[in-house]
XYZ file of C-alpha atoms in Angstrom:
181
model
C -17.196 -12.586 -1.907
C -15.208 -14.895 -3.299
C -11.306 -14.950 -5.103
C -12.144 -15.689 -8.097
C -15.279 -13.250 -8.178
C -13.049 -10.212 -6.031
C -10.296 -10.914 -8.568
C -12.648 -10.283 -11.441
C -13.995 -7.310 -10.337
C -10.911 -5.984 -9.376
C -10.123 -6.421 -13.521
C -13.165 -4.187 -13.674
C -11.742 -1.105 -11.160
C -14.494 -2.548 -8.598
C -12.570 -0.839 -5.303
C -14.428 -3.102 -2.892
C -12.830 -5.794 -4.612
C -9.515 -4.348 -4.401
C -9.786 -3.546 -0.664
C -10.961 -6.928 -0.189
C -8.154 -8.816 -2.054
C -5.847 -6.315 0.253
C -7.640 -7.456 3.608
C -7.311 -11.063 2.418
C -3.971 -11.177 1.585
C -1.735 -8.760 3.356
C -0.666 -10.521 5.893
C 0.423 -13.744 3.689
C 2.085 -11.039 1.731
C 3.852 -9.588 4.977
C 4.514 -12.216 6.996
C 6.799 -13.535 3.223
C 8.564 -10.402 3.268
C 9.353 -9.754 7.406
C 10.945 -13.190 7.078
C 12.980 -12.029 4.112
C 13.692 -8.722 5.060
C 13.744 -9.272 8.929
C 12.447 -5.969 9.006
C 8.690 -4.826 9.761
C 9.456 -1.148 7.784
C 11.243 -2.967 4.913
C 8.358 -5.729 4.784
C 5.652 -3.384 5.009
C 6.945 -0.802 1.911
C 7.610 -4.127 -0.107
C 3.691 -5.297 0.753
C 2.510 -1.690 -0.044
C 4.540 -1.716 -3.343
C 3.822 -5.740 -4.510
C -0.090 -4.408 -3.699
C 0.318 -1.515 -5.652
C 1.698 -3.522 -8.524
C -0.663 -6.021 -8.634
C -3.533 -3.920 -8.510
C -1.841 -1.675 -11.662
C -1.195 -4.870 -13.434
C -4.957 -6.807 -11.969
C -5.777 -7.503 -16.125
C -2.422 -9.310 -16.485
C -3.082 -12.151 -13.932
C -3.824 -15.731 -15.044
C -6.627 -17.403 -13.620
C -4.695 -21.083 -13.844
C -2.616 -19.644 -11.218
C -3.097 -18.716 -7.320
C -3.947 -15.532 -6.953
C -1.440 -15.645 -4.025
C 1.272 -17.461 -5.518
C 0.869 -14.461 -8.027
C 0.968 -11.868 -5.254
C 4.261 -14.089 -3.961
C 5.936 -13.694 -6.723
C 5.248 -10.180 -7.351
C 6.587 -8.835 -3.606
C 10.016 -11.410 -4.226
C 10.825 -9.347 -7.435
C 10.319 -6.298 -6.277
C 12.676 -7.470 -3.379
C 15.460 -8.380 -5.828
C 15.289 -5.511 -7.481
C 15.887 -3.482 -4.259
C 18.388 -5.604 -2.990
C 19.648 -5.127 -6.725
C 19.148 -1.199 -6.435
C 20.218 -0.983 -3.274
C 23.867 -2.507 -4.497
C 24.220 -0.162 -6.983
C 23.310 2.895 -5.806
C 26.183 2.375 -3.054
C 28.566 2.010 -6.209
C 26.839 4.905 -7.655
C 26.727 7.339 -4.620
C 30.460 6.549 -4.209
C 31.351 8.132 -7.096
C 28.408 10.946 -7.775
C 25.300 12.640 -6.496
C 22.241 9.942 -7.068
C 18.981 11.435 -7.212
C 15.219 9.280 -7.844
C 11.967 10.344 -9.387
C 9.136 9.221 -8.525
C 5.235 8.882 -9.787
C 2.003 8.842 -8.228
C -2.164 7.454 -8.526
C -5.737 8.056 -7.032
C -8.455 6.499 -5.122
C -12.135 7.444 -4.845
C -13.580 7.648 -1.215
C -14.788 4.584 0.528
C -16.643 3.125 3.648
C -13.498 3.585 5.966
C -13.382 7.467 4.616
C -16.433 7.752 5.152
C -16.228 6.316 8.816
C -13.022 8.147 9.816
C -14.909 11.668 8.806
C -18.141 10.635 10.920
C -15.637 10.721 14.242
C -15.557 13.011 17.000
C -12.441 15.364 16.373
C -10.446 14.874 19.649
C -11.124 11.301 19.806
C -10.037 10.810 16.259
C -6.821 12.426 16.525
C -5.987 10.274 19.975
C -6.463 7.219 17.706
C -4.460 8.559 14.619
C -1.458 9.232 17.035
C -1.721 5.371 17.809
C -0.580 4.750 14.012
C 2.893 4.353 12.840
C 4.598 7.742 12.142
C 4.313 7.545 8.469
C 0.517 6.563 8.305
C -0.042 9.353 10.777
C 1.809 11.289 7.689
C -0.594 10.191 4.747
C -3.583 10.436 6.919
C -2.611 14.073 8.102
C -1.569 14.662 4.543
C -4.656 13.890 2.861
C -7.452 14.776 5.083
C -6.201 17.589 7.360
C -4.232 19.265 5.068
C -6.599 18.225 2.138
C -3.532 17.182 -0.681
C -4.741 15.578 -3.607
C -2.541 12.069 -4.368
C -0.753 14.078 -6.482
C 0.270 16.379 -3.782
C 0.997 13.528 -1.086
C 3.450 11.662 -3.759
C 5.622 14.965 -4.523
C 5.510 15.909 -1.187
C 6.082 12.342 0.200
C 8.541 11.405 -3.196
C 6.690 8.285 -3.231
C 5.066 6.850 -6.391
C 1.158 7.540 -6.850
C 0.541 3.663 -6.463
C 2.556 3.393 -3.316
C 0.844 6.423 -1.999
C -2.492 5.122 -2.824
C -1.861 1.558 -1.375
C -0.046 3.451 1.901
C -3.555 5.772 2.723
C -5.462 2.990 1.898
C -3.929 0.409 4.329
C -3.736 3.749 7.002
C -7.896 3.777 6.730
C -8.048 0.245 7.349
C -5.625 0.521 10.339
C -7.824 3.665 11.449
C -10.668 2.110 10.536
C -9.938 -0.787 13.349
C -8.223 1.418 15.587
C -11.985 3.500 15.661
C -14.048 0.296 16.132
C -11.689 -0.795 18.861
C -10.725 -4.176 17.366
C-alpha cells in the first residue's frame, strides 16, 4: 500500500489504513519526541496522542504536504501545549485543587485481535508480562476484564482517542512479542 492510497483510505475509516500509517510512521514520530522530551514515557504518550489526533482530524490533511511533516507538526503542538499546561497547572495547583476531564473513542477488532485470542493462555500471559506496565494495563483492561473503550478511558482517565491509539499500539507490540520478532 502506498501513502497516498493508506492516507486516503484512512479519510474513508479504512482501519488497515490507519494501522498501517501507525506502523509506518511511529517511530519517525518517536524518535522527534524522545529527542525533545528526553524521555521514552513522555515521547511515547505524545506519539499516542499526535496519532490519535491525526487520525480524528485524517479529512483535514492536505495532500500538497508530507504526510509526515503533517504528523511532525501535529506531535510539536501537542508538546507546547503540555509544556504550556504543564506551567500553569503548577501556578494553578499552588493556589487551588486542579482537577482534568477527560474523553474517550472505539476501535473494531482486527488481525492482531484476532491473533492474540488464537494463543495458548499461559503462553500468552508470559508474553503480555514482557510489555510495559501500562500496555499490560489496556490489554488486561480490555480483553480479560472485557471493558468497553468507554470503560478503559474512565477507568484509565485517559481520552477515548488516546485509549484507542494506546490498545492499538499494545496489539502490535503483542502482536510481535507472539511471533517472536
Amino acid at each position: 500500500m502506498e501513502i497516498e492510497e493508506a492516507i486516503l483510505r484512512a479519510k474513508k475509516n479504512d482501519q488497515k489504513a490507519f494501522n498501517y500509517l501507525l506502523d509506518t510512521y511511529w517511530d519517525n514520530v518517536y524518535g522527534f519526541q524522545l529527542k525533545r522530551t528526553e524521555n521514552e514515557n513522555d515521547a511515547e504518550d505524545i506519539t499516542i496522542q499526535t496519532f490519535s489526533k491525526a487520525f480524528d482530524k485524517i479529512n483535514t490533511f492536505d495532500e500538497n504536504y508530507t504526510f509526515k511533516t503533517w504528523l511532525i507538526t501535529i506531535s510539536k503542538n501537542i508538546h507546547i501545549d503540555l509544556l504550556r499546561k504543564e506551567k500553569n497547572s503548577i501556578a494553578q495547583v499552588i493556589s487551588k485543587d486542579n482537577r482534568e476531564l477527560f474523553q474517550v473513542l472505539d476501535e473494531t477488532p482486527s488481525a492482531e485481535d484476532k491473533l492474540i485470542t488464537d494463543q495458548n493462555l499461559a503462553k500468552l500471559l508470559r508474553d503480555i508480562k514482557k510489555l510495559k506496565p501500562h500496555y499490560q494495563e489496556i490489554i488486561n483492561l480490555r480483553y480479560f476484564q472485557e471493558f468497553t473503550y468507554k470503560e478503559i478511558s474512565t477507568e484509565l482517565n485517559e481520552p477515548m482517542s488516546n485509549v484507542k491509539v494506546k490498545l492499538l499500539r499494545a496489539k502490535k507490540l503483542l502482536a510481535e512479542i507472539i511471533r517472536g520478532k
